Amino acid sequence: MGKLPSVVAHRGASAVNPEHTLAAYQRAIEVGADALECDVRLTADGHLVCVHDRRIDRISNGRGVLSTMRLEELESYDWGSWKHPWADLDEDAELPGLDVRKVLTLETLLATVRDAGRPVELAIETKHPTRYAGLVERRLIEALARYGWAHPKVGTESPVRVMSFSWLSLRRIRTAAPGLRTVLLMDRVPLRFRDGSLPTGVSYAGPSLEIVTAHPEYVDRAHKHGHQVHVWTVNAETDIGRCRELGVDAVITDRPDVAVRVLGMDT
């Protein structure tokens, strides 16, 4: 077999820690994930935060639409206790610290990647539709530029790639930062791209696990067009092994520790 798929921690080690918290990403780095995955949304005062949902109700003790709130308000909520709601009743349990409870800004996550002590990549998904249209991409590129990651020098590669279900979002990224790699996420493959091709300028294919399970030949088709294949969300050991057999380039998983272990059995 060829090269092992890289392990991308989906929202961090989110099967164990609350998704998108600093603790989830720190654990993913500790267990050996090759890359971290996050979603970004823009607050009302222009900060990018790592949150999946449009509303904050599911994973915080607040309510409402994130894009209407300022960062200061978001920082007043608890973003982690929902994962282990009875921890305060267990005398032996550690009460969650700020790394578990605080909303995570993209700035903090970028610094975490920079300071990881080893090369770690970052896959950032822009969420659409959004009230801020192209401002999300603009703010994202500004943040990456502060780390020298938006416009890599010739012959080098940024540790960051941008993912989206929106072709328009990826086109905005390509126009503003042509050196960044982009991933088109797909929950179904559009007819015109079933031969393994992708829209102009898109680097990688991002099909769901359901797509490659139903159409395993898609992986070879994409490879023949020179594209990598990054599959989401791959959690079961059998599915991780199957992706390995198909030759996918990356598995995006809530369980990076399990994926590292399963893939390590092949070495």
Tab-separated table of C-alpha atoms in Angstrom:
chain	number	residue	atom	x	y	z
A	1	MET	CA	0.000	0.000	0.000
A	2	GLY	CA	1.004	3.614	-0.519
A	3	LYS	CA	1.248	6.470	1.941
A	4	LEU	CA	-1.019	6.395	4.991
A	5	PRO	CA	-3.899	8.892	5.088
A	6	SER	CA	-3.255	11.899	7.284
A	7	VAL	CA	-5.452	12.161	10.374
A	8	VAL	CA	-7.469	15.375	10.630
A	9	ALA	CA	-9.115	16.025	14.005
A	10	HIS	CA	-12.695	17.139	13.281
A	11	ARG	CA	-13.468	20.092	15.585
A	12	GLY	CA	-10.549	18.757	17.638
A	13	ALA	CA	-10.721	15.452	19.507
A	14	SER	CA	-14.456	16.069	19.648
A	15	ALA	CA	-15.572	12.565	20.591
A	16	VAL	CA	-13.908	13.095	23.987
A	17	ASN	CA	-13.695	16.845	24.544
A	18	PRO	CA	-16.342	19.466	23.746
A	19	GLU	CA	-16.060	20.365	20.066
A	20	HIS	CA	-14.106	23.461	19.036
A	21	THR	CA	-12.681	24.028	22.519
A	22	LEU	CA	-8.990	24.608	23.120
A	23	ALA	CA	-8.929	21.401	25.172
A	24	ALA	CA	-10.217	19.410	22.173
A	25	TYR	CA	-7.429	20.738	19.943
A	26	GLN	CA	-4.722	20.287	22.566
A	27	ARG	CA	-5.778	16.665	22.997
A	28	ALA	CA	-5.753	16.129	19.214
A	29	ILE	CA	-2.172	17.392	19.070
A	30	GLU	CA	-1.197	15.175	22.018
A	31	VAL	CA	-2.593	11.990	20.419
A	32	GLY	CA	-0.699	12.599	17.167
A	33	ALA	CA	-3.223	14.140	14.745
A	34	ASP	CA	-1.555	15.422	11.577
A	35	ALA	CA	-4.041	18.273	11.198
A	36	LEU	CA	-6.841	20.076	13.024
A	37	GLU	CA	-10.200	20.985	11.478
A	38	CYS	CA	-12.373	23.910	12.531
A	39	ASP	CA	-15.383	25.897	11.349
A	40	VAL	CA	-15.278	29.682	11.476
A	41	ARG	CA	-18.025	32.254	11.901
A	42	LEU	CA	-17.832	36.024	12.224
A	43	THR	CA	-19.097	37.860	15.301
A	44	ALA	CA	-20.976	41.149	15.099
A	45	ASP	CA	-17.765	43.021	16.008
A	46	GLY	CA	-15.620	41.286	13.402
A	47	HIS	CA	-13.897	38.417	15.261
A	48	LEU	CA	-13.617	34.927	13.786
A	49	VAL	CA	-14.650	32.236	16.263
A	50	CYS	CA	-14.559	28.464	15.937
A	51	VAL	CA	-18.231	27.448	16.066
A	52	HIS	CA	-20.149	25.139	13.727
A	53	ASP	CA	-23.782	26.142	14.187
A	54	ARG	CA	-25.478	29.363	13.143
A	55	ARG	CA	-27.133	29.477	16.581
A	56	ILE	CA	-25.266	29.009	19.853
A	57	ASP	CA	-28.016	27.053	21.652
A	58	ARG	CA	-26.701	23.492	21.113
A	59	ILE	CA	-23.224	23.814	22.600
A	60	SER	CA	-23.421	26.778	24.971
A	61	ASN	CA	-25.683	27.930	27.782
A	62	GLY	CA	-26.661	30.973	25.722
A	63	ARG	CA	-29.278	31.407	23.034
A	64	GLY	CA	-29.446	33.244	19.734
A	65	VAL	CA	-27.732	33.753	16.392
A	66	LEU	CA	-23.959	34.003	16.694
A	67	SER	CA	-23.482	36.615	13.976
A	68	THR	CA	-25.632	39.108	15.904
A	69	MET	CA	-23.432	38.892	19.032
A	70	ARG	CA	-20.197	40.582	20.015
A	71	LEU	CA	-17.204	38.511	21.157
A	72	GLU	CA	-17.519	39.837	24.704
A	73	GLU	CA	-21.041	38.425	24.956
A	74	LEU	CA	-19.972	35.057	23.542
A	75	GLU	CA	-17.162	34.924	26.106
A	76	SER	CA	-19.718	35.207	28.920
A	77	TYR	CA	-21.219	31.802	28.060
A	78	ASP	CA	-20.099	28.264	28.935
A	79	TRP	CA	-19.192	26.325	25.764
A	80	GLY	CA	-18.116	23.025	27.281
A	81	SER	CA	-20.245	21.840	30.177
A	82	TRP	CA	-22.929	20.438	27.834
A	83	LYS	CA	-20.562	17.560	27.000
A	84	HIS	CA	-20.398	16.288	30.593
A	85	PRO	CA	-23.433	17.851	32.281
A	86	TRP	CA	-23.139	15.813	35.509
A	87	ALA	CA	-19.430	16.429	36.160
A	88	ASP	CA	-20.165	18.714	39.116
A	89	LEU	CA	-21.939	15.795	40.865
A	90	ASP	CA	-18.885	13.510	40.573
A	91	GLU	CA	-16.493	14.167	43.447
A	92	ASP	CA	-13.596	12.612	41.494
A	93	ALA	CA	-14.217	14.545	38.285
A	94	GLU	CA	-12.186	17.606	37.441
A	95	LEU	CA	-14.419	20.611	36.900
A	96	PRO	CA	-13.911	21.981	33.397
A	97	GLY	CA	-11.347	24.780	33.101
A	98	LEU	CA	-11.339	27.732	30.739
A	99	ASP	CA	-9.794	25.620	27.961
A	100	VAL	CA	-13.029	23.600	27.983
A	101	ARG	CA	-15.583	26.331	28.718
A	102	LYS	CA	-14.432	29.383	26.765
A	103	VAL	CA	-15.421	30.166	23.174
A	104	LEU	CA	-12.363	29.649	20.961
A	105	THR	CA	-11.198	32.419	18.646
A	106	LEU	CA	-9.430	31.537	15.430
A	107	GLU	CA	-6.537	33.707	16.624
A	108	THR	CA	-6.012	31.412	19.632
A	109	LEU	CA	-6.184	28.308	17.454
A	110	LEU	CA	-3.647	29.720	14.986
A	111	ALA	CA	-1.264	30.425	17.869
A	112	THR	CA	-1.814	26.864	19.148
A	113	VAL	CA	-0.821	25.439	15.757
A	114	ARG	CA	2.215	27.718	15.582
A	115	ASP	CA	3.341	26.667	19.068
A	116	ALA	CA	2.532	22.942	18.755
A	117	GLY	CA	6.196	21.913	18.836
A	118	ARG	CA	5.834	19.870	15.647
A	119	PRO	CA	4.322	20.476	12.198
A	120	VAL	CA	0.521	20.492	12.456
A	121	GLU	CA	-1.758	21.533	9.597
A	122	LEU	CA	-5.070	23.334	9.904
A	123	ALA	CA	-8.179	22.825	7.759
A	124	ILE	CA	-10.542	25.780	8.139
A	125	GLU	CA	-14.134	25.507	6.934
A	126	THR	CA	-16.035	28.666	6.069
A	127	LYS	CA	-19.742	28.350	6.862
A	128	HIS	CA	-22.282	29.578	4.306
A	129	PRO	CA	-24.713	31.189	3.731
A	130	THR	CA	-23.853	34.025	6.106
A	131	ARG	CA	-25.021	37.592	6.605
A	132	TYR	CA	-21.411	38.745	6.119
A	133	ALA	CA	-20.899	37.361	2.594
A	134	GLY	CA	-17.250	37.817	1.533
A	135	LEU	CA	-16.196	39.460	4.794
A	136	VAL	CA	-15.580	36.038	6.390
A	137	GLU	CA	-12.988	35.171	3.745
A	138	ARG	CA	-11.389	38.618	3.971
A	139	ARG	CA	-11.024	38.424	7.750
A	140	LEU	CA	-9.704	34.870	7.466
A	141	ILE	CA	-6.964	35.866	5.027
A	142	GLU	CA	-6.048	38.857	7.210
A	143	ALA	CA	-5.662	36.532	10.208
A	144	LEU	CA	-3.542	34.037	8.247
A	145	ALA	CA	-1.378	36.861	6.885
A	146	ARG	CA	-0.400	37.838	10.445
A	147	TYR	CA	1.201	34.402	10.759
A	148	GLY	CA	2.756	34.442	7.300
A	149	TRP	CA	0.368	31.700	6.187
A	150	ALA	CA	-1.832	33.493	3.627
A	151	HIS	CA	0.710	33.980	0.838
A	152	PRO	CA	3.353	31.232	1.006
A	153	LYS	CA	6.613	31.870	-0.805
A	154	VAL	CA	7.228	30.011	-4.061
A	155	GLY	CA	8.313	26.462	-3.285
A	156	THR	CA	6.718	26.461	0.172
A	157	GLU	CA	3.245	25.507	1.367
A	158	SER	CA	1.042	27.108	3.990
A	159	PRO	CA	0.065	24.745	6.829
A	160	VAL	CA	-3.496	26.020	6.315
A	161	ARG	CA	-6.074	24.920	3.761
A	162	VAL	CA	-9.572	26.336	3.407
A	163	MET	CA	-12.633	24.118	3.001
A	164	SER	CA	-16.199	24.919	2.048
A	165	PHE	CA	-19.336	23.473	0.509
A	166	SER	CA	-19.543	26.828	-1.311
A	167	TRP	CA	-17.668	27.162	-4.622
A	168	LEU	CA	-18.088	30.913	-4.296
A	169	SER	CA	-16.261	30.968	-0.972
A	170	LEU	CA	-13.351	28.993	-2.420
A	171	ARG	CA	-13.266	31.305	-5.442
A	172	ARG	CA	-12.972	34.295	-3.100
A	173	ILE	CA	-10.062	32.598	-1.342
A	174	ARG	CA	-8.344	31.777	-4.622
A	175	THR	CA	-8.697	35.370	-5.851
A	176	ALA	CA	-7.356	36.949	-2.652
A	177	ALA	CA	-4.774	34.284	-1.694
A	178	PRO	CA	-4.004	32.100	-4.725
A	179	GLY	CA	-1.253	30.224	-2.862
A	180	LEU	CA	-3.679	28.677	-0.357
A	181	ARG	CA	-4.918	25.139	-0.905
A	182	THR	CA	-8.700	24.729	-1.073
A	183	VAL	CA	-11.017	21.781	-0.481
A	184	LEU	CA	-14.499	21.466	-2.004
A	185	LEU	CA	-16.683	19.645	0.513
A	186	MET	CA	-19.435	17.519	-0.997
A	187	ASP	CA	-22.378	15.621	0.433
A	188	ARG	CA	-23.112	14.621	-3.148
A	189	VAL	CA	-20.869	14.852	-6.208
A	190	PRO	CA	-22.321	17.162	-8.887
A	191	LEU	CA	-22.834	15.386	-12.198
A	192	ARG	CA	-20.160	17.395	-14.005
A	193	PHE	CA	-17.509	16.375	-11.437
A	194	ARG	CA	-18.249	12.661	-11.189
A	195	ASP	CA	-15.274	11.984	-13.441
A	196	GLY	CA	-13.021	13.150	-10.588
A	197	SER	CA	-12.471	16.685	-11.853
A	198	LEU	CA	-13.022	19.774	-9.692
A	199	PRO	CA	-13.835	23.446	-10.290
A	200	THR	CA	-10.912	25.509	-11.558
A	201	GLY	CA	-8.488	26.352	-8.785
A	202	VAL	CA	-9.828	23.867	-6.233
A	203	SER	CA	-6.988	21.706	-4.945
A	204	TYR	CA	-8.678	18.821	-3.146
A	205	ALA	CA	-11.929	16.860	-3.157
A	206	GLY	CA	-13.785	16.596	0.160
A	207	PRO	CA	-16.440	13.884	-0.267
A	208	SER	CA	-18.476	12.464	2.595
A	209	LEU	CA	-17.851	8.939	3.844
A	210	GLU	CA	-21.224	7.977	2.332
A	211	ILE	CA	-20.010	9.011	-1.135
A	212	VAL	CA	-16.808	6.949	-1.082
A	213	THR	CA	-18.622	3.998	0.488
A	214	ALA	CA	-21.251	3.965	-2.270
A	215	HIS	CA	-18.812	4.940	-5.044
A	216	PRO	CA	-15.320	3.734	-4.094
A	217	GLU	CA	-14.163	4.280	-7.673
A	218	TYR	CA	-14.445	8.042	-7.103
A	219	VAL	CA	-11.147	8.061	-5.184
A	220	ASP	CA	-9.176	6.755	-8.182
A	221	ARG	CA	-10.989	9.124	-10.526
A	222	ALA	CA	-10.024	12.136	-8.423
A	223	HIS	CA	-6.431	10.912	-8.164
A	224	LYS	CA	-6.224	10.556	-11.947
A	225	HIS	CA	-7.108	14.269	-12.198
A	226	GLY	CA	-4.277	15.058	-9.775
A	227	HIS	CA	-6.520	15.800	-6.786
A	228	GLN	CA	-6.211	14.627	-3.206
A	229	VAL	CA	-9.284	13.121	-1.514
A	230	HIS	CA	-10.129	14.135	2.075
A	231	VAL	CA	-13.076	12.170	3.489
A	232	TRP	CA	-15.398	13.247	6.313
A	233	THR	CA	-16.473	12.181	8.963
A	234	VAL	CA	-14.717	8.846	9.513
A	235	ASN	CA	-15.113	7.496	13.062
A	236	ALA	CA	-15.617	3.700	12.993
A	237	GLU	CA	-12.469	1.561	12.912
A	238	THR	CA	-13.803	-0.388	9.926
A	239	ASP	CA	-14.397	2.827	7.987
A	240	ILE	CA	-10.926	4.130	8.823
A	241	GLY	CA	-9.465	0.861	7.503
A	242	ARG	CA	-11.632	1.024	4.392
A	243	CYS	CA	-10.463	4.564	3.616
A	244	ARG	CA	-6.899	3.327	3.969
A	245	GLU	CA	-7.577	0.530	1.460
A	246	LEU	CA	-9.136	2.978	-0.999
A	247	GLY	CA	-6.043	5.176	-0.834
A	248	VAL	CA	-7.710	8.359	0.424
A	249	ASP	CA	-5.278	11.096	1.379
A	250	ALA	CA	-6.877	12.240	4.634
A	251	VAL	CA	-9.542	11.056	7.055
A	252	ILE	CA	-11.417	13.759	8.963
A	253	THR	CA	-12.454	12.199	12.272
A	254	ASP	CA	-13.916	12.986	15.696
A	255	ARG	CA	-11.630	10.249	17.080
A	256	PRO	CA	-8.062	11.115	16.073
A	257	ASP	CA	-6.636	8.819	18.750
A	258	VAL	CA	-8.471	5.835	17.241
A	259	ALA	CA	-7.504	6.776	13.687
A	260	VAL	CA	-3.820	7.143	14.636
A	261	ARG	CA	-3.923	3.722	16.304
A	262	VAL	CA	-5.759	1.937	13.476
A	263	LEU	CA	-3.563	3.431	10.763
A	264	GLY	CA	-0.464	2.702	12.837
A	265	MET	CA	-1.267	-1.007	12.626
A	266	ASP	CA	-0.454	-0.853	8.900
A	267	THR	CA	3.093	0.397	9.415
